Amino acid sequence: MESVAQVSQFDLNYRLKKLLGRIGLFFAVFVVVSPAIFVFLWMLSLSLKNEIDNIAYPPVFIPSPPTFDNYFKIFRESNYVLYAYNSVIVSGAATLIALVVGVPAGYGIAKGKAQGLGMLIMIARITPGLSYLIPLFTLFRFLGISGSLLAVTISHLVLTIPMVVWVMISFFEDMHPELEEAALTDGCNVWQAFYRVAMPIARPGIAVAAILAFIQSWNNFLFGVVLAGRETRTLPIAVFNAMTFEQLSWGPVAAAALVVTLPSLLLTIFVQRDIVTGLAAGGVKG
Amino acid sequence: MSDKITRRDFLKSSVLAGAGLASASLLNACAPTPEPTKAPAPAAQPTAPAVVKTTGDKFDWKRFKGEKIEALLIKNTQGDIMAQNIKEFEELTGITVGVDQPAEQQQRQKLAVEFQSGQTSFDVVYYSFHVQKRLFGKNKWVTDIRDYLKDPTMTAPEFDWDDFSAAGKAWATEPDGRIDALPNKIDYGVLYCNKDLFAAKGVALPKTFDDVVSAAQKLHDPSKNVYGFVGRGLKNANAYLWCLMVLGWNIDLIDDKLNLNTTTPEAIESAKFYQNLQKNFAPPGVAGFNWNESQSAFALGQVAMWWDGVGFAAPLEDAKSSKVVGKVAYVVAPAGPKGNWAGMTGDGLGISSFSKKKGPAWYFAMWAASKSILAKSFAAGSGAQARNSVYTNPDALKNLTVPKEWVDTVVASGKIGRAALPIVVPVTEFRDIFGVALTNMIGGADPASELKKATDEFKPILEKSEKA
Amino acid sequence: MIPAIAVIFAVIIFPWVFTVWMSLNDWRIGMSSEFIGLGNFQMLATNNRFLSTIPRTLYFTFLSVLLPVVLGVFAAEVFHQKFPLRGLLRGIYIAPMMATPVAIALVFTMMFHPQIGVLNYLLSLVGIPKQLWVYSADTVIPTLAFVEVWQWTPLVMLIVLGGLASLPTEPYESAVIDGASQWDMFRYITFPLILPFLMIAVILRTIDALKSFDIIYVISQGGPGTASETINLYLYLQAFSFFQIGHASAVVIVFFVLILALAMILLVARERLRWNR
């Protein structure tokens, strides 16, 4: 009988320990996630309040009643539909082109076939974005495409190509060489081995590269300021237009900020699993 | 059109005499020349060319029907009014307009880069005289509009060039007599005072610089979260406030021979004045304040005095964003030890020299600076306008979103207007370098040595930029 | 292949050639350009304002690398556990790195507001006096780094999480049998194994923190005074406020060399680690 008591005693201890561990874990999760949640909720709160509540101190946290005026205002004053369309086109095209150019390039570099290219990509990755502006502006002038969506898209390649190559290199480096060797002994050349063997295996990596490149392009603010025209602006630039000189209204600015960043946030939450597994599967290797 | 005013109305109205130009350059603004009270004769002004009166039977608003132009404006009330009324222009002329209103900083970058490349994506542009006048003028990036003004087939009979204030004309005129733009908006530095705070301590509204300091001393009470003074402290923006103050010592920081007067005793005294107010009586963190932080501090009722441009009345009188509605006194720039001036900035519309559609672009500029559009901007509280007639426009006065007292202040400021910032190519460097010095002063640095350091840094830049 | 090469040429090689050429000229927009050889570089070497941006940039970078690494490892350990809603919470956690920097910076600007900012209010709830955040020269860099940390810790977390997922389980099993504590296990097993991943995170973060622009530009514009003027902000000022293209191009080259040097040092350190394993 006593052995049973001992067992239950042990069981209780074990459970208590486990419970404490769970509580500790939940607390840790809360601590880790709360800064992100707080900032986004505050953004939402600002965008749903009228101005008098926005400048109240102590701050008003819960909009009562919530108002959508700020959203109506920015959509009325600014052509967000057009900007969103531009953003989709530019980021989509810049990502696609980067995949077409970057995936094979990443493969070539990983297999030691394109060292010069690797250097170039490395250089592009570490050059400050600002320094591209004036040369690219001059180039587009010369080509007669300044202010067009094509020009904005080309400028975004500066961001997307290095991103794609960067992610792909580690993927291909991580792949088991036996597979390709098998393909090569079957009489494929290097590029056939790439298309038939390496590409299908690297699919999760390509997905991650595409997502990261797309989001990077989506968020870019600097290039559009100088290179885009009135009809070809992307969303991040439109945020600035929610600010007028005479008056700083927080509500519209917060609403605009949320509208601009919402697509990348939703995308992130939907595909976070792919990002995590993609990176875990060798996206970034030590 | 209800804004037709008679000559008598015009004369009765407080006449705005702006920066009287003794020399042909705005660099040297001396005593204001009141406009002659006889029929306004621009010919009396060396800078304003005589304009042929038009009979108007040859002018046709529909002349450029079917053309399409691009207008690059700024995201501000002035630009908003033009954008909101653009349909009116399109119906009047048959010209289609693509209106763009980027934020000011972004717009200025775009302008410089495009002009430099010898091709512009816009035909007509809204720009700031106090920042870009010299740069544009030197490079002839905008078109001389005198020919249009003289040409009765190109200038609408109701346009009335004489209606523009002397200050506006002076801003738009280059030293060689060219007129580079149609003046649109003028802005004066004024002192916003919180009447409640002044009344609570029985302090009178300030009339002189000494009054400002003593009022700040009396009203400053950080324990109650009340501060005596606020103004721009952020680098670059703060140079504007300091320039407003410098005028009280009656000097130009850069004279017409391009001598830097930034280390003179007057400049040092004015910097000490700036330092005293900002270091001892402003809210903590003022070194990082631009107009918007200053505005919100004042709108929250935490500050007794705020010195800035006149265009901020609308948000201060808007119950949605302000707690001082109806409590604001608009005080004309107080008198300094050696002079009493309201520092002035100005904007206008220029036609790109690279535009292939200068005619329709001119039509747009003319419409955007018309009596009715400027009256609408004025009613919206956008600040002082370049036309005298807006101040007596019954419609504008009826629809005014700001108190009548504000109008009186604008008109009074116009009588003592004087260019606030030096008219040189590197205005931005000037603002930046001296802005750093001013920020350091707020932190307690010695004004004399900071000014010397800044002057040494700025001098070669100025000399280089003025080399042909 | 030909278009690919053309694209790479247009967006990478041409801008560099152009920049190098411009750096040898004295050219201000609106004036004629003049060849001055290394004049721009000589000017930089004696320009105190430029020189003072270098330690400032390094200080900002140091904070923006160190803190994400520490916090990112902790967060990765947390997300390595299993708990309800893990996927969703992980998605929310990595949202900051995917959010548009300009938008985020504007929201933080409002949160730092000296009179009515929500952060000062939150501090006042726990009895901490009002902070000046970006309105004081002493606190502006740590404050901006705080935003950078908020935004980029998730990236470090993701990289480390990938590292944790690839760890073998045997050492832990034997450690449990030996009665090792959690901390010991982290110190002697986990940390050495994820170190290579951390190095990657450090290299990436260093490069990006050095180049950080949007956040600083929107929130403080390099102020108060020049207290947060990093190299990139100085570059922007020269190129797009003063239009001194020659001078700015020289800054680009110096800046690039600095980033390259730091990246190289880190890469060499990473190789060393590999050999020592």
Short mmCIF file of N, CA and C in Angstrom, two decimals, chain B residues 7 51-55 152 160 162:
data_model
loop_
_atom_site.label_atom_id
_atom_site.label_comp_id
_atom_site.label_asym_id
_atom_site.label_seq_id
_atom_site.Cartn_x
_atom_site.Cartn_y
_atom_site.Cartn_z
N ARG B 7 -12.07 99.90 -56.76
CA ARG B 7 -10.83 100.57 -56.43
C ARG B 7 -10.89 101.14 -55.02
N VAL B 51 2.96 96.62 -66.35
CA VAL B 51 2.22 95.62 -67.10
C VAL B 51 1.13 96.32 -67.89
N VAL B 52 1.06 95.95 -69.15
CA VAL B 52 0.06 96.58 -70.00
C VAL B 52 -1.34 96.16 -69.54
N LYS B 53 -2.19 97.12 -69.35
CA LYS B 53 -3.58 96.79 -69.01
C LYS B 53 -4.24 96.14 -70.22
N THR B 54 -5.02 95.14 -69.96
CA THR B 54 -5.64 94.48 -71.09
C THR B 54 -7.11 94.85 -71.17
N THR B 55 -7.61 94.84 -72.39
CA THR B 55 -9.03 95.10 -72.54
C THR B 55 -9.82 93.82 -72.41
N PRO B 152 -1.94 90.72 -73.87
CA PRO B 152 -3.37 90.70 -73.55
C PRO B 152 -4.08 89.44 -74.03
N ASP B 160 -5.56 90.91 -63.01
CA ASP B 160 -5.19 92.03 -62.13
C ASP B 160 -3.88 91.83 -61.38
N ASP B 162 -1.86 93.99 -60.50
CA ASP B 162 -1.63 95.02 -59.47
C ASP B 162 -2.19 94.62 -58.12
#
